[in-house]
């Protein structure tokens, strides 16, 4: 297992709590986006204050529903969306103070925010740093204006032009970006040109993912109406298989299908989703999993603000859920511990049999209770995950 000496081995770690907060507003709704988000232009949301009040109400109510969560220590907080950088830093600061008054925090709690390029500036990063945010991820997607136009994204040429410089001089060390490939009309050379800029800047975290066609989006309607082309699948497979080699040469660990980090810079919050750790999901359209139960909030901001925690709790199903998340990790993990902790005896037998089959085919290594995919599994991953989840 060649990377074992360098990579963290993920393990069961379920006594902590993550908190995800969904801020649903954006400058413009992008054509490919299937998150709950509403385009409202440059002005701040006129219900920002009410929304942040509803976040607090939801937390208090969920604590009543599940009194046990008071005993948990928060170790990750993630402000996502939507575009959380559209809300004022003061709102996030007050929210963090509230959260600290309601829960205990680990000393090294990761506090992340997603930022859109049109909001990114040196001043904003200073503000975030001063209120305790210690991780920033910027949704760049592409630096190619015609690619942004294809995606239906808002494009501010000045901010896009400055973003490498602003991120390079960030007072917050843990910074990363999202880049997308396979956008029709954007060549693979153009994708690598963008990527190289960020590699040269030495950003510690890179999320590199392919454009997908999601049902119900404007992009999907445009493809059906023959107004736009489907994602470039040939280019996507080629880039997908090349990235692990390229990124390794630059000192990045490949820890999840689409995520690369310098050692120690992995997104600890996102790892919670992949390793089946509990988290509170707050805000319209957010999902959560607490004390073995799942819930999903309405994808409607005003409805949410009226009754913030009015959701049904469903028992989580570890046998299916673990397969859909854990096996997206390309870094090693203690698979026997996960199986022993979460699965019933029937599911355990199924998992072990499937994993042994993969090992015999040379798709993974399993040594001393530690699982790791081999690169050969990458292009088969969706089918392999389906195999273990059925
Ligand atoms: S900015 Fe992000 S969340 Fe908002 S519409 Fe675009 S992709 Fe969706």
Short mmCIF file of C-alpha atoms and ligand atoms in Angstrom, two decimals:
data_model
loop_
_atom_site.label_atom_id
_atom_site.label_comp_id
_atom_site.label_asym_id
_atom_site.label_seq_id
_atom_site.Cartn_x
_atom_site.Cartn_y
_atom_site.Cartn_z
CA UNK A 1 0.00 0.00 0.00
CA UNK A 2 2.29 2.67 -1.31
CA UNK A 3 0.54 5.74 0.09
CA UNK A 4 -0.06 4.41 3.57
CA UNK A 5 3.03 6.04 5.02
CA UNK A 6 1.85 9.48 3.85
CA UNK A 7 -1.94 9.38 3.95
CA UNK A 8 -4.19 9.61 6.94
CA UNK A 9 -6.13 6.40 7.47
CA UNK A 10 -9.76 7.40 8.06
CA UNK A 11 -11.55 5.68 10.89
CA UNK A 12 -14.84 5.61 12.75
CA UNK A 13 -15.09 8.86 14.66
CA UNK A 14 -18.71 9.40 15.52
CA UNK A 15 -18.81 11.21 18.86
CA UNK A 16 -18.41 14.67 17.32
CA UNK A 17 -20.88 16.81 15.38
CA UNK A 18 -20.62 18.75 12.12
CA UNK A 19 -22.89 21.67 11.29
CA UNK A 20 -23.86 22.57 7.72
CA UNK A 21 -25.71 25.85 7.10
CA UNK A 22 -27.41 26.49 3.76
CA UNK A 23 -27.66 30.10 2.55
CA UNK A 24 -29.92 29.80 -0.49
CA UNK A 25 -29.31 33.03 -2.42
CA UNK A 26 -26.97 33.66 -5.36
CA UNK A 27 -26.32 36.51 -7.76
CA UNK A 28 -27.82 34.38 -10.53
CA UNK A 29 -29.14 30.83 -10.75
CA UNK A 30 -26.63 28.85 -12.84
CA UNK A 31 -28.16 26.69 -15.57
CA UNK A 32 -26.57 23.40 -14.42
CA UNK A 33 -27.24 23.82 -10.67
CA UNK A 34 -29.60 21.48 -8.84
CA UNK A 35 -28.96 22.82 -5.33
CA UNK A 36 -31.75 24.80 -3.75
CA UNK A 37 -30.75 28.38 -4.69
CA UNK A 38 -32.41 31.54 -5.96
CA UNK A 39 -30.81 34.24 -8.11
CA UNK A 40 -31.42 37.69 -6.58
CA UNK A 41 -28.85 39.93 -8.29
CA UNK A 42 -26.19 42.07 -6.60
CA UNK A 43 -28.24 43.39 -3.67
CA UNK A 44 -28.25 41.58 -0.31
CA UNK A 45 -31.22 39.28 0.42
CA UNK A 46 -34.01 41.35 1.94
CA UNK A 47 -34.86 38.53 4.36
CA UNK A 48 -31.28 37.89 5.54
CA UNK A 49 -32.08 38.86 9.12
CA UNK A 50 -35.17 36.66 9.28
CA UNK A 51 -33.29 33.76 7.72
CA UNK A 52 -30.52 33.94 10.33
CA UNK A 53 -33.16 34.09 13.08
CA UNK A 54 -34.73 30.95 11.60
CA UNK A 55 -31.32 29.18 11.64
CA UNK A 56 -31.11 29.80 15.38
CA UNK A 57 -34.69 28.65 15.92
CA UNK A 58 -34.03 25.45 13.98
CA UNK A 59 -30.99 24.63 16.10
CA UNK A 60 -32.88 25.18 19.36
CA UNK A 61 -35.77 23.00 18.15
CA UNK A 62 -33.52 20.18 16.92
CA UNK A 63 -31.85 20.20 20.34
CA UNK A 64 -35.28 19.63 21.88
CA UNK A 65 -36.01 16.80 19.42
CA UNK A 66 -32.63 15.16 20.11
CA UNK A 67 -31.41 16.21 23.60
CA UNK A 68 -28.41 13.83 23.22
CA UNK A 69 -26.73 16.15 20.71
CA UNK A 70 -25.96 18.59 23.54
CA UNK A 71 -23.27 16.11 24.65
CA UNK A 72 -21.50 16.24 21.32
CA UNK A 73 -18.58 18.51 20.53
CA UNK A 74 -18.71 20.45 17.27
CA UNK A 75 -15.53 19.98 15.25
CA UNK A 76 -16.62 21.21 11.81
CA UNK A 77 -18.91 24.02 10.63
CA UNK A 78 -19.60 24.58 6.94
CA UNK A 79 -21.37 27.60 5.44
CA UNK A 80 -22.59 26.47 2.02
CA UNK A 81 -25.33 27.26 -0.45
CA UNK A 82 -26.32 28.95 -2.59
CA UNK A 83 -23.70 31.60 -2.07
CA UNK A 84 -22.97 32.15 1.63
CA UNK A 85 -20.45 34.88 0.77
CA UNK A 86 -23.51 36.94 -0.24
CA UNK A 87 -24.53 37.19 3.42
CA UNK A 88 -22.73 39.75 5.58
CA UNK A 89 -19.73 38.71 7.69
CA UNK A 90 -21.60 40.20 10.67
CA UNK A 91 -24.44 37.69 10.18
CA UNK A 92 -21.94 34.79 10.15
CA UNK A 93 -20.10 36.21 13.14
CA UNK A 94 -23.32 36.45 15.18
CA UNK A 95 -24.33 32.97 14.08
CA UNK A 96 -20.97 31.53 15.19
CA UNK A 97 -21.31 33.27 18.57
CA UNK A 98 -24.77 31.74 18.96
CA UNK A 99 -23.47 28.28 18.03
CA UNK A 100 -20.64 28.61 20.56
CA UNK A 101 -23.17 29.54 23.25
CA UNK A 102 -25.21 26.39 22.51
CA UNK A 103 -22.47 23.76 22.00
CA UNK A 104 -18.92 23.04 23.00
CA UNK A 105 -16.39 23.44 20.20
CA UNK A 106 -13.20 21.42 19.66
CA UNK A 107 -10.04 23.56 19.88
CA UNK A 108 -9.21 22.92 16.23
CA UNK A 109 -12.74 23.22 14.82
CA UNK A 110 -12.71 23.61 11.03
CA UNK A 111 -14.97 26.52 10.01
CA UNK A 112 -15.44 26.71 6.24
CA UNK A 113 -17.25 29.03 3.88
CA UNK A 114 -17.93 28.79 0.16
CA UNK A 115 -17.18 32.01 -1.69
CA UNK A 116 -18.17 32.98 -5.21
CA UNK A 117 -15.58 34.80 -7.33
CA UNK A 118 -17.72 37.97 -7.56
CA UNK A 119 -17.52 38.34 -3.75
CA UNK A 120 -13.86 37.41 -3.29
CA UNK A 121 -11.51 40.16 -2.17
CA UNK A 122 -8.55 40.58 0.19
CA UNK A 123 -10.83 42.56 2.55
CA UNK A 124 -13.43 39.80 2.68
CA UNK A 125 -10.79 37.21 3.57
CA UNK A 126 -9.50 39.53 6.34
CA UNK A 127 -13.02 39.77 7.72
CA UNK A 128 -13.50 36.01 7.64
CA UNK A 129 -10.15 35.48 9.32
CA UNK A 130 -11.09 37.93 12.08
CA UNK A 131 -14.36 36.10 12.88
CA UNK A 132 -12.71 32.68 13.12
CA UNK A 133 -13.44 31.23 9.67
CA UNK A 134 -10.37 29.13 8.89
CA UNK A 135 -11.17 27.49 5.56
CA UNK A 136 -12.36 29.07 2.29
CA UNK A 137 -13.41 27.37 -0.92
CA UNK A 138 -14.04 29.34 -4.10
CA UNK A 139 -16.39 28.02 -6.81
CA UNK A 140 -14.31 29.03 -9.83
CA UNK A 141 -15.51 26.28 -12.23
CA UNK A 142 -13.55 27.70 -15.19
CA UNK A 143 -11.65 30.87 -16.04
CA UNK A 144 -12.85 30.63 -19.64
CA UNK A 145 -15.57 33.29 -20.25
CA UNK A 146 -17.31 31.18 -22.90
CA UNK A 147 -17.37 28.23 -20.46
CA UNK A 148 -18.97 30.43 -17.79
CA UNK A 149 -21.47 31.63 -20.36
CA UNK A 150 -22.29 28.02 -21.29
CA UNK A 151 -22.89 27.26 -17.59
CA UNK A 152 -25.10 30.33 -17.27
CA UNK A 153 -22.88 31.66 -14.48
CA UNK A 154 -22.54 35.28 -13.52
CA UNK A 155 -19.14 36.56 -14.71
CA UNK A 156 -17.26 39.50 -13.22
CA UNK A 157 -14.06 39.73 -15.29
CA UNK A 158 -12.22 41.91 -12.78
CA UNK A 159 -12.84 39.55 -9.85
CA UNK A 160 -12.07 36.46 -11.91
CA UNK A 161 -8.83 38.08 -13.08
CA UNK A 162 -7.72 38.83 -9.51
CA UNK A 163 -8.66 35.62 -7.81
CA UNK A 164 -5.36 33.70 -8.06
CA UNK A 165 -3.52 36.68 -6.56
CA UNK A 166 -6.09 37.20 -3.79
CA UNK A 167 -6.02 33.51 -2.84
CA UNK A 168 -2.22 33.37 -2.93
CA UNK A 169 -2.05 36.19 -0.36
CA UNK A 170 -4.93 34.92 1.78
CA UNK A 171 -4.56 35.36 5.55
CA UNK A 172 -6.47 32.06 5.78
CA UNK A 173 -4.11 29.20 4.98
CA UNK A 174 -6.70 26.55 4.17
CA UNK A 175 -7.97 27.71 0.78
CA UNK A 176 -9.24 25.72 -2.16
CA UNK A 177 -11.13 26.01 -5.40
CA UNK A 178 -13.63 24.04 -7.48
CA UNK A 179 -12.84 23.51 -11.15
CA UNK A 180 -15.04 21.74 -13.65
CA UNK A 181 -14.13 19.83 -16.81
CA UNK A 182 -16.04 18.51 -19.80
CA UNK A 183 -17.88 21.80 -20.43
CA UNK A 184 -18.79 21.81 -24.15
CA UNK A 185 -16.69 24.38 -25.98
CA UNK A 186 -13.93 24.38 -23.34
CA UNK A 187 -10.95 22.34 -24.53
CA UNK A 188 -8.96 20.09 -22.25
CA UNK A 189 -5.95 22.35 -22.86
CA UNK A 190 -7.97 25.24 -21.47
CA UNK A 191 -8.89 23.17 -18.38
CA UNK A 192 -5.22 22.27 -17.78
CA UNK A 193 -4.21 25.92 -18.27
CA UNK A 194 -6.61 26.95 -15.49
CA UNK A 195 -5.51 24.08 -13.27
CA UNK A 196 -1.83 24.94 -13.74
CA UNK A 197 -2.41 28.46 -12.49
CA UNK A 198 -3.73 27.08 -9.20
CA UNK A 199 -1.05 24.37 -9.00
CA UNK A 200 1.65 27.00 -9.46
CA UNK A 201 -0.02 29.12 -6.79
CA UNK A 202 0.27 26.05 -4.50
CA UNK A 203 -3.34 26.14 -3.25
CA UNK A 204 -3.65 23.37 -0.67
CA UNK A 205 -7.06 22.01 -1.77
CA UNK A 206 -8.50 21.33 -5.22
CA UNK A 207 -11.95 19.93 -6.06
CA UNK A 208 -11.86 18.85 -9.70
CA UNK A 209 -15.08 17.45 -11.03
CA UNK A 210 -16.89 16.79 -14.25
CA UNK A 211 -19.93 18.70 -15.48
CA UNK A 212 -23.02 16.52 -15.06
CA UNK A 213 -26.49 16.80 -16.43
CA UNK A 214 -28.95 16.98 -13.51
CA UNK A 215 -32.66 16.44 -14.03
CA UNK A 216 -34.88 19.48 -13.56
CA UNK A 217 -32.17 22.04 -14.35
CA UNK A 218 -32.24 24.65 -17.11
CA UNK A 219 -29.22 22.91 -18.66
CA UNK A 220 -31.09 19.62 -18.85
CA UNK A 221 -34.08 21.34 -20.51
CA UNK A 222 -31.73 23.04 -22.97
CA UNK A 223 -30.16 19.69 -23.89
CA UNK A 224 -33.60 18.14 -24.41
CA UNK A 225 -34.53 21.09 -26.65
CA UNK A 226 -31.23 20.70 -28.59
CA UNK A 227 -30.15 24.19 -27.55
CA UNK A 228 -27.04 22.96 -25.71
CA UNK A 229 -24.68 20.01 -25.99
CA UNK A 230 -24.26 17.27 -23.39
CA UNK A 231 -21.07 17.21 -21.26
CA UNK A 232 -17.99 16.04 -23.20
CA UNK A 233 -17.73 12.49 -21.82
CA UNK A 234 -14.62 11.43 -23.75
CA UNK A 235 -12.65 14.41 -22.47
CA UNK A 236 -14.02 13.73 -18.98
CA UNK A 237 -12.77 10.11 -18.84
CA UNK A 238 -9.36 11.15 -20.12
CA UNK A 239 -8.98 13.96 -17.59
CA UNK A 240 -10.40 11.86 -14.73
CA UNK A 241 -7.74 9.17 -15.21
CA UNK A 242 -4.90 11.62 -15.78
CA UNK A 243 -5.54 13.83 -12.73
CA UNK A 244 -4.34 11.43 -9.99
CA UNK A 245 -0.96 11.08 -11.73
CA UNK A 246 -0.57 14.81 -12.40
CA UNK A 247 -1.66 15.88 -8.92
CA UNK A 248 0.62 13.35 -7.22
CA UNK A 249 3.58 14.89 -9.06
CA UNK A 250 2.60 18.20 -7.45
CA UNK A 251 2.44 16.75 -3.93
CA UNK A 252 -1.32 16.36 -3.56
CA UNK A 253 -3.05 13.39 -1.95
CA UNK A 254 -6.02 12.01 -3.86
CA UNK A 255 -8.44 11.43 -1.01
CA UNK A 256 -11.85 11.30 -2.70
CA UNK A 257 -12.83 10.71 -6.35
CA UNK A 258 -12.90 14.46 -7.10
CA UNK A 259 -10.85 15.90 -4.24
CA UNK A 260 -7.13 16.50 -3.82
CA UNK A 261 -5.31 18.06 -0.89
CA UNK A 262 -1.82 18.73 0.36
CA UNK A 263 -1.28 16.45 3.41
CA UNK A 264 -3.39 17.70 6.34
CA UNK A 265 -5.54 20.02 4.18
CA UNK A 266 -8.42 17.61 3.46
CA UNK A 267 -11.93 19.00 4.05
CA UNK A 268 -12.75 17.48 7.42
CA UNK A 269 -16.38 18.53 7.07
CA UNK A 270 -16.89 16.77 3.74
CA UNK A 271 -15.13 13.72 5.14
CA UNK A 272 -17.99 13.48 7.63
CA UNK A 273 -20.40 12.81 4.76
CA UNK A 274 -18.13 10.15 3.31
CA UNK A 275 -17.41 8.42 6.62
CA UNK A 276 -20.99 8.42 7.94
CA UNK A 277 -20.43 10.88 10.79
CA UNK A 278 -23.39 12.83 12.22
CA UNK A 279 -24.11 16.43 11.23
CA UNK A 280 -26.82 19.02 11.71
CA UNK A 281 -28.08 20.43 8.40
CA UNK A 282 -29.53 23.91 8.94
CA UNK A 283 -31.44 26.11 6.52
CA UNK A 284 -33.81 25.68 3.55
CA UNK A 285 -32.90 22.70 1.38
CA UNK A 286 -30.38 21.38 3.93
CA UNK A 287 -30.17 17.71 4.92
CA UNK A 288 -28.98 16.37 8.23
CA UNK A 289 -28.20 13.12 10.00
CA UNK A 290 -28.32 13.09 13.75
CA UNK A 291 -28.54 10.24 16.25
CA UNK A 292 -29.17 7.72 13.47
CA UNK A 293 -31.96 9.76 11.83
CA UNK A 294 -32.08 11.65 8.55
CA UNK A 295 -34.16 14.69 7.66
CA UNK A 296 -34.43 17.14 4.75
CA UNK A 297 -35.64 20.74 5.00
CA UNK A 298 -38.05 22.26 2.44
CA UNK A 299 -36.46 23.81 -0.65
CA UNK A 300 -38.32 27.05 -0.06
CA UNK A 301 -36.90 29.90 2.00
CA UNK A 302 -40.15 31.51 3.16
CA UNK A 303 -41.74 28.17 4.04
CA UNK A 304 -38.61 27.28 5.98
CA UNK A 305 -38.61 30.57 7.87
CA UNK A 306 -42.19 29.95 9.05
CA UNK A 307 -41.44 26.47 10.47
CA UNK A 308 -37.70 25.83 10.49
CA UNK A 309 -37.64 22.31 11.94
CA UNK A 310 -40.93 21.01 10.60
CA UNK A 311 -39.45 17.89 9.02
CA UNK A 312 -39.94 14.16 9.34
CA UNK A 313 -37.15 12.06 10.80
CA UNK A 314 -36.45 8.79 9.01
CA UNK A 315 -34.12 6.12 10.38
CA UNK A 316 -30.83 6.17 8.47
CA UNK A 317 -29.96 3.00 6.56
CA UNK A 318 -26.25 2.30 7.16
CA UNK A 319 -26.05 -0.66 4.80
CA UNK A 320 -26.97 1.43 1.74
CA UNK A 321 -25.59 4.77 2.87
CA UNK A 322 -22.15 3.52 3.86
CA UNK A 323 -21.69 1.92 0.44
CA UNK A 324 -22.66 5.12 -1.39
CA UNK A 325 -20.22 7.32 0.52
CA UNK A 326 -17.31 5.37 2.03
CA UNK A 327 -16.26 3.82 -1.25
CA UNK A 328 -15.84 7.24 -2.87
CA UNK A 329 -12.70 7.62 -0.76
CA UNK A 330 -9.43 6.97 -2.52
CA UNK A 331 -7.42 7.39 0.66
CA UNK A 332 -7.18 4.37 2.97
CA UNK A 333 -9.81 3.67 5.62
CA UNK A 334 -10.33 1.09 8.37
CA UNK A 335 -13.06 -0.82 6.61
CA UNK A 336 -13.43 -3.58 9.22
CA UNK A 337 -14.10 -0.99 11.93
CA UNK A 338 -16.75 0.75 9.80
CA UNK A 339 -18.41 -2.58 9.01
CA UNK A 340 -18.34 -3.72 12.67
CA UNK A 341 -19.67 -0.40 13.97
CA UNK A 342 -22.54 0.19 11.56
CA UNK A 343 -23.71 -3.00 9.87
CA UNK A 344 -25.95 -5.90 10.89
CA UNK A 345 -24.61 -9.44 10.43
CA UNK A 346 -26.30 -9.99 7.05
CA UNK A 347 -24.91 -6.76 5.56
CA UNK A 348 -21.47 -7.49 7.05
CA UNK A 349 -21.29 -10.82 5.20
CA UNK A 350 -22.36 -9.13 1.93
CA UNK A 351 -19.77 -6.35 2.30
CA UNK A 352 -16.91 -8.70 3.16
CA UNK A 353 -17.70 -11.04 0.27
CA UNK A 354 -17.87 -8.15 -2.25
CA UNK A 355 -14.65 -6.58 -0.98
CA UNK A 356 -12.79 -9.91 -1.16
CA UNK A 357 -14.00 -10.25 -4.77
CA UNK A 358 -12.60 -6.79 -5.61
CA UNK A 359 -9.30 -7.68 -3.96
CA UNK A 360 -9.01 -10.86 -6.07
CA UNK A 361 -9.62 -8.82 -9.23
CA UNK A 362 -6.82 -6.41 -8.25
CA UNK A 363 -9.17 -3.44 -7.79
CA UNK A 364 -8.28 -2.70 -4.16
CA UNK A 365 -5.90 -3.65 -1.41
CA UNK A 366 -7.04 -4.91 2.00
CA UNK A 367 -4.31 -5.23 4.58
CA UNK A 368 -4.58 -5.27 8.38
CA UNK A 369 -8.21 -4.10 8.26
CA UNK A 370 -7.39 -1.16 5.95
CA UNK A 371 -9.05 -0.75 2.53
CA UNK A 372 -7.72 1.29 -0.35
CA UNK A 373 -8.82 1.44 -3.96
CA UNK A 374 -6.24 0.91 -6.69
CA UNK A 375 -6.35 3.36 -9.63
CA UNK A 376 -7.82 0.57 -11.82
CA UNK A 377 -11.12 0.98 -9.95
CA UNK A 378 -11.63 4.59 -10.97
CA UNK A 379 -13.52 4.23 -14.23
CA UNK A 380 -15.59 1.34 -12.82
CA UNK A 381 -16.44 3.10 -9.59
CA UNK A 382 -20.15 3.74 -10.16
CA UNK A 383 -20.72 0.07 -11.00
CA UNK A 384 -18.63 -1.14 -8.07
CA UNK A 385 -20.54 1.05 -5.63
CA UNK A 386 -23.80 -0.23 -7.10
CA UNK A 387 -22.56 -3.79 -6.62
CA UNK A 388 -21.97 -3.34 -2.89
CA UNK A 389 -25.08 -1.25 -2.27
CA UNK A 390 -27.57 -3.72 -3.73
S1 LIG B 1 -23.59 30.01 -7.67
FE1 LIG B 1 -23.44 27.86 -7.02
S2 LIG B 1 -25.26 27.47 -5.76
FE2 LIG B 1 -25.60 29.40 -6.88
S3 LIG B 1 -26.76 28.77 -8.68
FE3 LIG B 1 -24.58 28.80 -9.26
S4 LIG B 1 -23.84 26.70 -8.88
FE4 LIG B 1 -25.82 26.93 -7.82
#
